[in-house]
XYZ file of N, CA and C in Angstrom:
684
model
N 78.298 -12.745 44.909
C 77.865 -11.619 45.378
C 78.543 -10.769 44.696
N 80.278 -10.710 44.484
C 80.630 -10.279 42.673
C 80.292 -9.893 42.197
N 78.759 -10.448 41.313
C 78.399 -10.401 40.269
C 77.636 -9.533 40.484
N 76.573 -9.120 41.258
C 75.822 -8.364 42.234
C 75.995 -7.156 42.431
N 77.775 -7.409 43.219
C 78.212 -5.534 43.127
C 78.373 -5.368 41.779
N 78.653 -5.455 41.178
C 79.590 -5.291 39.779
C 78.367 -4.687 38.981
N 77.019 -5.648 39.107
C 76.104 -5.439 37.503
C 75.874 -6.265 36.786
N 77.648 -7.033 36.650
C 77.692 -7.888 35.709
C 75.990 -9.459 35.979
N 75.407 -9.404 36.668
C 74.336 -10.716 37.691
C 74.087 -11.206 35.661
N 72.765 -11.980 35.584
C 72.716 -12.443 34.763
C 71.457 -11.655 34.751
N 70.696 -11.218 32.654
C 70.259 -10.603 32.273
C 68.486 -11.940 31.589
N 68.003 -10.682 31.558
C 66.570 -11.909 31.183
C 67.166 -11.646 29.413
N 67.747 -12.472 28.566
C 67.455 -12.785 27.496
C 66.074 -11.359 25.421
N 65.354 -12.134 26.639
C 63.663 -11.496 25.537
C 63.491 -10.084 25.998
N 64.968 -9.165 27.100
C 64.367 -7.397 26.932
C 64.118 -6.473 25.871
N 63.252 -6.272 25.514
C 63.974 -5.512 24.431
C 63.348 -6.238 23.249
N 63.197 -7.339 23.335
C 62.638 -8.224 21.322
C 61.881 -8.656 22.303
N 60.627 -7.590 22.489
C 59.135 -8.455 22.558
C 58.496 -8.188 21.440
N 57.453 -9.075 20.807
C 56.670 -9.071 19.446
C 55.909 -7.581 20.242
N 54.874 -6.591 18.926
C 53.996 -5.625 19.727
C 52.368 -6.735 19.444
N 51.148 -6.093 19.783
C 50.265 -6.956 20.222
C 49.673 -6.954 19.219
N 48.626 -8.260 18.748
C 48.288 -6.784 17.009
C 46.978 -6.675 17.027
N 46.520 -5.307 16.534
C 45.485 -5.081 17.093
C 44.308 -5.103 17.142
N 43.333 -5.297 17.681
C 41.610 -6.049 17.586
C 40.885 -5.380 17.517
N 39.595 -5.183 16.383
C 38.957 -4.056 17.419
C 37.942 -5.298 16.591
N 36.804 -4.392 17.507
C 34.985 -4.373 18.066
C 34.064 -4.802 16.723
N 32.950 -5.680 16.691
C 32.754 -6.567 15.930
C 32.278 -5.574 14.203
N 31.747 -3.779 15.414
C 30.644 -2.915 14.801
C 31.980 -1.783 14.450
N 33.784 -1.879 13.686
C 34.620 -1.479 13.657
C 35.350 -1.705 12.652
N 35.627 -1.523 12.720
C 37.123 -1.924 10.957
C 38.548 -0.952 11.055
N 39.641 -2.476 10.627
C 40.842 -1.202 11.156
C 41.550 -0.999 9.759
N 42.175 0.116 10.167
C 42.215 1.445 7.767
C 43.311 1.483 9.045
N 45.210 1.676 8.837
C 45.950 2.364 9.048
C 46.626 2.141 10.721
N 46.210 0.749 11.263
C 46.039 0.840 11.663
C 45.094 1.084 13.145
N 44.177 1.622 12.874
C 43.064 2.514 14.378
C 42.208 2.197 14.015
N 41.126 1.507 14.497
C 39.780 1.043 14.610
C 38.872 2.151 14.418
N 37.759 1.663 13.021
C 37.194 3.470 12.580
C 35.774 2.198 12.551
N 34.845 2.423 12.929
C 33.178 2.621 13.552
C 33.118 2.176 11.611
N 31.721 1.060 11.984
C 31.314 0.484 10.702
C 30.110 1.839 10.437
N 29.783 2.426 9.026
C 28.507 2.947 8.164
C 27.104 2.344 9.232
N 26.676 2.614 9.427
C 25.221 2.280 9.758
C 24.172 2.488 8.176
N 23.660 1.756 7.597
C 22.597 1.714 6.549
C 21.603 1.877 7.006
N 20.711 2.382 6.524
C 19.613 3.147 6.476
C 18.521 2.963 5.586
N 17.305 3.376 5.374
C 16.213 2.850 4.362
C 15.503 3.325 4.471
N 14.433 4.441 3.423
C 13.482 5.241 3.135
C 12.090 4.022 3.630
N 11.036 4.546 4.164
C 9.886 3.440 4.039
C 9.428 3.405 2.870
N 8.973 2.061 3.176
C 8.745 1.578 1.758
C 6.798 2.002 1.038
N 7.208 2.263 0.491
C 6.361 2.814 0.068
C 4.459 2.559 -0.222
N 4.312 1.249 0.551
C 3.597 -0.154 0.380
C 2.523 -0.230 1.696
N 0.840 0.459 1.124
C 0.734 -0.282 3.062
C -0.200 -0.964 2.979
N -1.412 -1.361 1.686
C -1.940 -2.390 1.470
C -2.276 -2.146 0.760
N -2.180 -4.317 -0.181
C -2.460 -4.807 -1.384
C -3.461 -5.990 -1.379
N -4.034 -5.666 -3.251
C -5.506 -6.601 -2.640
C -5.150 -7.689 -2.861
N -5.855 -8.555 -3.029
C -5.623 -9.867 -2.825
C -5.769 -10.485 -4.235
N -4.440 -11.397 -4.911
C -4.401 -11.534 -5.755
C -3.451 -11.163 -6.667
N -2.771 -9.589 -6.051
C -2.576 -8.948 -6.943
C -0.632 -8.283 -6.544
N -0.172 -7.906 -7.808
C 1.170 -7.928 -7.167
C 1.556 -6.733 -7.672
N 3.165 -6.756 -6.293
C 3.561 -5.263 -6.505
C 5.218 -5.510 -7.136
N 6.129 -4.761 -7.885
C 7.645 -4.801 -7.408
C 7.684 -4.161 -6.867
N 9.590 -5.398 -6.032
C 9.963 -4.308 -5.317
C 11.647 -4.468 -5.559
N 12.066 -2.695 -5.269
C 13.243 -2.968 -5.892
C 12.900 -1.373 -4.663
N 14.279 -1.436 -3.551
C 14.622 -0.642 -2.331
C 16.567 -1.323 -2.473
N 16.943 0.377 -2.263
C 18.548 0.598 -2.454
C 18.675 1.484 -0.549
N 19.365 0.777 -0.037
C 19.796 1.839 1.697
C 20.420 3.581 0.656
N 20.792 4.170 2.568
C 21.606 5.116 1.516
C 23.011 4.193 1.577
N 23.540 3.862 0.839
C 24.723 3.028 0.641
C 24.602 2.975 -0.260
N 24.033 2.373 -1.004
C 24.111 2.622 -2.757
C 23.646 0.870 -2.169
N 23.375 -0.117 -1.543
C 23.282 -1.525 -1.586
C 22.191 -1.531 -2.101
N 22.034 -2.651 -2.387
C 20.400 -3.379 -3.269
C 20.374 -4.343 -1.405
N 18.927 -3.397 -1.444
C 18.399 -4.134 -0.255
C 17.296 -5.939 -0.615
N 17.543 -7.078 0.534
C 16.642 -8.184 0.029
C 15.420 -8.561 0.757
N 14.522 -8.966 -0.078
C 13.137 -8.656 0.434
C 12.952 -10.550 0.303
N 11.650 -10.613 2.128
C 10.916 -12.203 1.586
C 10.317 -12.163 2.838
N 9.547 -13.099 2.370
C 8.534 -12.929 3.136
C 8.272 -13.734 4.350
N 7.405 -13.525 5.406
C 7.702 -14.107 7.025
C 6.589 -15.078 7.324
N 5.283 -14.213 6.064
C 4.018 -15.070 6.101
C 3.971 -15.533 5.099
N 3.886 -16.634 4.347
C 5.035 -16.843 3.329
C 2.206 -18.011 3.455
N 2.397 -18.067 3.699
C 0.712 -18.683 3.236
C 0.159 -16.768 3.205
N 0.617 -15.538 3.558
C -0.317 -14.541 3.161
C 0.411 -13.582 2.377
N 1.277 -14.028 1.451
C 2.289 -13.188 0.493
C 3.527 -13.856 0.620
N 4.049 -13.793 -1.139
C 5.266 -14.565 -1.173
C 6.180 -13.850 -2.011
N 6.719 -13.979 -2.227
C 8.444 -13.518 -2.316
C 9.088 -14.384 -3.697
N 8.883 -13.757 -4.825
C 9.809 -14.345 -5.620
C 10.231 -13.123 -6.376
N 11.486 -13.515 -6.557
C 13.235 -12.217 -7.501
C 12.549 -10.763 -6.757
N 12.152 -10.156 -7.228
C 11.301 -8.790 -7.778
C 9.971 -8.246 -7.276
N 9.686 -9.825 -7.068
C 7.792 -9.039 -7.748
C 7.408 -10.158 -5.490
N 6.580 -9.271 -4.718
C 5.596 -9.143 -3.848
C 4.073 -9.453 -4.447
N 3.736 -11.037 -4.104
C 2.130 -11.258 -5.263
C 1.655 -11.693 -3.530
N 0.297 -11.274 -3.507
C -0.988 -10.846 -1.950
C -1.507 -12.584 -1.877
N -1.633 -13.286 -1.698
C -2.002 -14.488 -2.299
C -3.265 -14.692 -0.953
N -3.561 -14.292 0.432
C -4.534 -14.264 1.081
C -4.378 -13.911 1.751
N -5.877 -13.059 2.435
C -6.800 -11.586 3.287
C -5.362 -12.113 4.279
N -5.085 -11.154 5.757
C -4.423 -11.372 6.466
C -3.059 -9.880 6.707
N -2.361 -10.281 7.275
C -0.858 -9.394 7.331
C -0.103 -9.557 6.817
N 0.650 -9.858 5.731
C 1.297 -9.407 4.762
C 3.210 -9.232 5.806
N 3.916 -9.657 5.854
C 5.236 -9.968 7.384
C 6.281 -10.182 6.498
N 7.225 -8.754 5.643
C 7.901 -8.730 4.658
C 9.635 -8.720 6.112
N 9.803 -9.348 4.989
C 11.431 -9.097 6.201
C 12.796 -8.515 4.908
N 13.406 -7.353 5.330
C 14.438 -6.287 4.512
C 15.943 -6.936 5.204
N 16.579 -6.459 4.588
C 18.216 -7.389 4.769
C 18.921 -6.815 3.847
N 19.844 -5.940 4.426
C 21.311 -5.952 2.966
C 22.453 -7.219 4.063
N 22.993 -7.584 3.419
C 25.044 -8.353 4.193
C 25.745 -7.715 4.676
N 26.472 -7.574 5.285
C 27.537 -6.539 5.589
C 28.761 -6.133 4.757
N 29.327 -5.602 4.477
C 30.462 -5.050 3.499
C 31.815 -5.277 4.635
N 33.423 -4.439 4.506
C 34.009 -4.124 5.045
C 34.089 -3.335 6.066
N 32.994 -2.570 5.487
C 32.642 -1.092 6.016
C 31.920 -0.340 6.322
N 31.144 -1.457 6.654
C 29.242 -1.210 6.856
C 28.845 -1.814 7.222
N 27.233 -1.857 8.461
C 27.294 -3.068 9.579
C 25.910 -3.531 8.266
N 24.854 -4.522 8.939
C 24.432 -4.948 8.048
C 22.884 -4.038 8.508
N 22.062 -5.192 7.414
C 20.499 -4.058 7.881
C 19.987 -4.837 7.947
N 19.065 -5.514 8.634
C 17.616 -6.065 9.318
C 16.579 -5.026 9.678
N 15.431 -5.104 9.052
C 14.512 -4.459 9.219
C 13.163 -5.217 8.766
N 11.317 -4.638 9.261
C 10.567 -5.372 9.058
C 9.384 -4.333 8.327
N 8.696 -5.412 7.572
C 7.167 -4.103 7.375
C 6.133 -5.037 6.918
N 5.476 -4.247 7.665
C 3.967 -4.808 7.246
C 2.977 -4.453 6.484
N 2.343 -5.400 4.991
C 1.556 -4.666 4.386
C 0.366 -5.366 4.781
N -1.310 -4.698 4.648
C -2.403 -5.045 5.290
C -3.249 -6.653 3.667
N -3.191 -7.215 3.100
C -4.142 -7.831 2.099
C -5.871 -8.275 2.262
N -6.161 -7.004 1.544
C -7.848 -6.787 1.760
C -8.473 -7.708 -0.041
N -9.253 -6.722 0.501
C -10.698 -7.717 -0.908
C -10.478 -6.217 -1.203
N -10.563 -6.654 -2.808
C -11.429 -5.223 -3.440
C -12.249 -4.103 -3.737
N -12.747 -2.923 -3.535
C -13.867 -2.510 -3.473
C -15.108 -3.434 -3.752
N -15.192 -3.658 -5.280
C -16.031 -3.966 -5.813
C -16.246 -5.895 -4.714
N -15.931 -5.893 -3.693
C -15.537 -7.711 -2.959
C -15.600 -6.714 -2.124
N -15.781 -8.897 -1.383
C -16.593 -8.371 0.059
C -15.155 -9.916 0.599
N -15.683 -10.051 2.229
C -14.949 -11.053 2.722
C -16.112 -12.405 3.103
N -15.534 -13.242 3.023
C -16.628 -13.851 3.313
C -16.025 -16.214 3.058
N -15.623 -16.059 4.176
C -15.345 -17.763 4.959
C -13.382 -17.704 5.070
N -13.384 -16.326 4.811
C -11.967 -15.963 4.318
C -11.367 -15.744 2.902
N -12.452 -15.622 2.086
C -12.334 -15.331 0.366
C -13.477 -13.415 -0.225
N -11.943 -14.142 -0.753
C -12.814 -12.585 -1.485
C -13.988 -12.968 -2.201
N -15.392 -12.480 -2.279
C -16.282 -12.467 -3.120
C -16.982 -11.071 -3.799
N -16.916 -11.881 -4.870
C -17.637 -10.098 -6.510
C -18.591 -10.013 -5.176
N -19.467 -8.361 -5.303
C -20.482 -7.885 -4.613
C -20.942 -8.444 -6.388
N -23.091 -8.619 -5.188
C -23.926 -8.111 -6.589
C -23.870 -6.936 -7.256
N -24.142 -7.243 -8.172
C -24.936 -5.612 -9.021
C -25.695 -5.418 -9.180
N -26.132 -4.687 -9.572
C -28.166 -4.510 -8.961
C -28.387 -2.866 -10.095
N -29.316 -2.865 -10.570
C -30.130 -1.459 -11.629
C -31.663 -1.549 -10.422
N -31.312 0.255 -11.127
C -33.279 1.036 -10.615
C -34.039 0.892 -12.060
N -34.931 0.507 -11.617
C -35.970 0.655 -13.151
C -36.645 2.333 -13.027
N -36.386 2.832 -14.158
C -37.084 4.985 -13.563
C -38.624 3.915 -13.495
N -38.599 5.662 -12.741
C -40.149 4.959 -12.607
C -40.924 5.754 -13.787
N -42.346 5.522 -14.126
C -42.950 6.103 -14.953
C -44.143 6.903 -14.360
N -43.836 8.300 -14.255
C -44.429 9.108 -14.396
C -45.220 9.712 -15.403
N -45.894 10.348 -15.916
C -46.653 11.595 -16.963
C -46.563 12.749 -16.346
N -47.507 12.892 -15.231
C -47.327 14.464 -14.786
C -48.047 13.847 -13.453
N -48.252 14.866 -12.446
C -49.174 15.379 -11.189
C -49.821 16.749 -11.219
N -50.782 16.248 -10.488
C -51.428 18.237 -9.586
C -50.534 18.743 -8.252
N -50.579 20.323 -8.925
C -50.841 20.686 -7.530
C -50.896 20.688 -6.521
N -51.173 20.896 -5.685
C -51.261 20.048 -5.018
C -52.541 19.324 -3.867
N -51.502 18.640 -4.103
C -51.931 16.768 -4.349
C -50.919 16.107 -4.022
N -50.748 15.431 -3.295
C -50.215 14.052 -2.201
C -49.665 12.690 -2.588
N -48.801 12.514 -3.258
C -48.865 11.083 -3.875
C -48.155 9.576 -3.139
N -48.614 8.758 -3.055
C -47.285 7.611 -1.772
C -46.662 7.458 -3.347
N -45.153 6.671 -2.962
C -44.615 6.997 -3.872
C -43.074 6.184 -3.053
N -42.194 5.633 -3.981
C -41.402 4.456 -3.620
C -41.336 3.042 -4.267
N -39.430 3.173 -4.543
C -38.974 1.989 -5.166
C -38.281 1.394 -5.427
N -37.602 0.235 -5.655
C -36.755 -0.892 -4.776
C -35.705 -1.353 -6.104
N -34.462 -1.344 -6.340
C -33.515 -1.870 -6.638
C -33.985 -3.443 -7.220
N -33.223 -3.985 -8.630
C -33.853 -4.929 -8.864
C -32.609 -6.427 -7.920
N -31.994 -5.552 -6.672
C -32.128 -6.665 -5.587
C -32.657 -6.551 -4.380
N -33.837 -5.697 -4.800
C -34.488 -5.499 -3.209
C -33.872 -4.362 -2.194
N -33.207 -3.722 -2.937
C -33.007 -2.633 -1.282
C -33.130 -1.731 -2.548
N -34.512 -0.873 -1.157
C -35.203 0.854 -1.164
C -34.368 1.007 -1.573
N -34.575 2.335 -2.559
C -34.373 3.911 -3.507
C -35.018 4.299 -2.979
N -33.496 5.442 -2.565
C -33.360 6.927 -2.921
C -34.313 7.724 -3.368
N -35.684 8.622 -3.138
C -35.714 9.076 -3.928
C -34.958 10.901 -3.319
N -35.018 11.817 -3.951
C -35.050 13.330 -4.087
C -35.597 14.250 -4.665
N -36.336 15.104 -4.597
C -35.908 16.301 -5.720
C -34.718 16.734 -5.983
N -35.043 17.324 -7.463
C -34.392 17.914 -8.268
C -34.771 19.552 -8.087
N -35.860 19.128 -8.257
C -36.981 21.252 -8.418
C -37.793 20.998 -7.699
N -37.227 21.520 -6.263
C -37.845 21.745 -5.488
C -38.714 22.643 -4.965
N -38.569 24.103 -6.369
C -39.976 24.968 -6.826
C -41.396 24.032 -6.929
N -41.372 23.724 -8.076
C -42.097 22.702 -8.064
C -42.386 21.340 -8.005
N -41.602 20.415 -6.894
C -41.800 19.066 -6.776
C -41.320 19.194 -5.427
N -41.458 17.977 -4.112
C -41.069 17.621 -3.345
C -41.169 16.662 -3.063
N -40.190 15.864 -1.729
C -40.961 14.342 -2.048
C -39.998 14.114 -0.183
N -40.508 13.592 0.074
C -40.605 13.027 1.837
C -41.198 11.861 1.921
N -40.478 11.260 2.920
C -40.642 9.831 3.103
C -41.926 9.849 2.676
N -41.113 9.600 1.403
C -42.723 8.421 0.388
C -43.750 8.567 0.508
N -43.531 10.484 0.163
C -44.793 11.486 -0.347
C -44.101 12.123 -1.376
N -44.966 12.526 -2.535
C -44.191 13.031 -3.746
C -45.767 14.379 -3.855
N -45.266 15.329 -4.005
C -45.855 16.183 -3.602
C -46.425 17.510 -5.029
N -46.877 18.126 -5.675
C -46.716 18.945 -6.668
C -46.644 20.296 -5.923
N -46.261 21.730 -6.147
C -46.516 22.934 -5.411
C -46.484 23.297 -6.874
N -45.610 23.567 -6.925
C -46.161 24.336 -8.561
C -46.275 24.292 -10.095
N -46.622 25.535 -10.970
C -47.371 24.091 -11.686
C -45.059 24.609 -12.992
N -44.748 23.889 -12.975
C -43.335 22.935 -14.685
C -42.836 21.915 -14.533
N -41.971 21.459 -14.575
C -41.276 20.725 -14.282
C -40.470 19.598 -13.415
N -40.897 18.881 -12.745
C -40.502 18.313 -11.873
C -39.372 16.987 -12.458
N -38.630 17.081 -11.185
C -37.361 16.063 -11.469
C -36.910 15.695 -10.572
N -36.956 14.116 -10.061
C -36.627 13.152 -9.412
C -35.066 12.407 -9.435
N -34.584 12.286 -8.079
C -33.424 11.317 -8.613
C -33.307 10.068 -7.677
N -32.320 9.097 -8.338
C -33.077 7.819 -7.786
C -31.549 7.332 -7.749
N -31.847 6.501 -6.195
C -30.061 6.016 -6.072
C -29.878 5.232 -5.024
N -29.510 4.355 -5.315
C -29.579 3.450 -4.143
C -27.430 2.806 -3.814
N -27.132 2.714 -2.471
C -26.040 2.978 -2.111
C -25.518 1.333 -2.317
N -26.215 0.389 -2.202
C -25.144 -0.508 -2.092
C -25.230 -0.701 -0.447
N -25.119 -2.081 0.180
C -24.331 -2.867 1.498
C -23.272 -3.142 0.971
N -22.869 -3.828 2.515
C -21.178 -4.553 2.122
C -22.115 -6.059 1.266
N -22.289 -7.242 0.396
C -22.492 -8.033 -0.626
C -23.186 -7.061 -2.159
N -23.166 -5.672 -2.033
C -23.998 -5.003 -3.462
C -23.739 -4.062 -3.527
N -23.323 -4.414 -5.021
C -22.951 -2.616 -5.115
C -23.839 -1.764 -5.317
N -23.300 -0.676 -5.903
C -24.020 1.065 -5.676
C -25.008 0.448 -7.165
N -26.534 1.164 -7.210
C -26.596 1.038 -8.438
C -26.563 2.503 -8.877
N -26.248 2.659 -10.708
C -26.126 3.565 -11.656
C -27.840 4.525 -11.233
N -27.247 5.932 -10.115
C -28.508 6.429 -11.155
C -29.286 6.702 -11.338
N -30.593 7.538 -11.660
C -31.258 7.747 -12.333
C -32.029 9.081 -12.507
N -32.633 9.659 -12.786
C -33.137 10.942 -13.241
C -34.257 11.073 -13.990
N -35.774 10.753 -13.304
C -36.689 11.197 -14.829
C -37.895 12.468 -14.507
N -37.857 13.102 -14.921
C -38.774 14.055 -15.226
C -40.221 14.071 -16.004
N -40.952 15.476 -15.549
C -42.301 15.191 -15.235
C -42.468 16.567 -15.482
N -44.002 16.704 -15.853
C -44.330 18.193 -15.434
C -45.120 17.529 -14.229
N -45.774 19.478 -13.808
C -46.536 19.584 -13.164
C -47.994 20.547 -12.927
N -48.901 19.967 -12.891
C -50.021 20.956 -13.642
C -50.750 21.122 -12.285
N -50.946 22.345 -12.391
C -51.603 23.275 -11.916
C -53.891 22.171 -11.413
N -53.686 22.189 -10.429
C -55.272 21.916 -10.434
C -56.636 21.856 -11.179
N -56.449 22.858 -11.354
C -57.857 23.931 -11.644
C -57.811 24.131 -13.236
N -56.288 24.099 -13.385
C -56.583 24.324 -15.312
C -56.374 23.270 -15.920
N -56.840 21.861 -14.858
C -56.681 20.697 -15.613
C -57.384 20.050 -16.406
N -58.377 20.829 -17.572
C -59.360 20.862 -18.718
C -58.670 21.525 -19.977
N -57.327 21.808 -19.435
C -56.556 22.178 -20.451
C -55.012 21.911 -20.661
N -55.481 20.038 -19.818
C -54.062 19.179 -18.994
C -54.750 17.890 -20.324
N -53.225 17.408 -20.615
C -53.530 16.145 -21.630
C -54.624 15.055 -20.303
N -55.351 14.047 -20.718
C -56.061 13.097 -20.032
C -55.542 13.016 -18.907
N -56.720 13.427 -17.381
C -56.004 12.853 -16.762
C -55.612 11.174 -16.339
N -56.829 10.419 -17.034
C -56.475 8.866 -16.724
C -55.711 8.558 -17.654
N -54.940 8.948 -18.190
C -53.358 9.138 -18.108
C -52.335 8.715 -17.458
């Protein structure tokens, strides 16, 4: 009792001597001068690649806005393969790439992805999941010496691939062509253009032009032998 009344009672020997707790930052922060600061978020520019041709290779080189190199890997190794800094298209389909950049003490990690379509070349077509070269074709020029005005001639042609050839007149003042019929209009030179655009399995043919004379029917006595 006397101890309680005069303040001379027992005291906690640790009062005033406790150690401060260590500062703990979140995973997205770092400690600097006793303060938690947010780590920097990394960003990248879009990869300038959306399509590749089967068998084609593409160099991979990309940095984040923090100047750190991005690492590439393939999520679809049966479609595309990444070796070193090179991407190679192996098979037709969608190539999925993983883009990563490991964290640093003050920068957050980057995890992104991009999809690249692997297709056949323009001169190929897809068959049984494989790219096959399209067939080449040619147009054999027509052999016409001359035609007469006021006359209509049946005319058609096909390519070496047995595809129909499109015929058009480049000199409609002297001759016209429509629905398989060539018509002489007036005396002069007639020029026809022959084209074949190809199809899903055939390449377009090289276009051809032919020129010949149109004679007035009334002046045939002065024209070359009609039997020719």
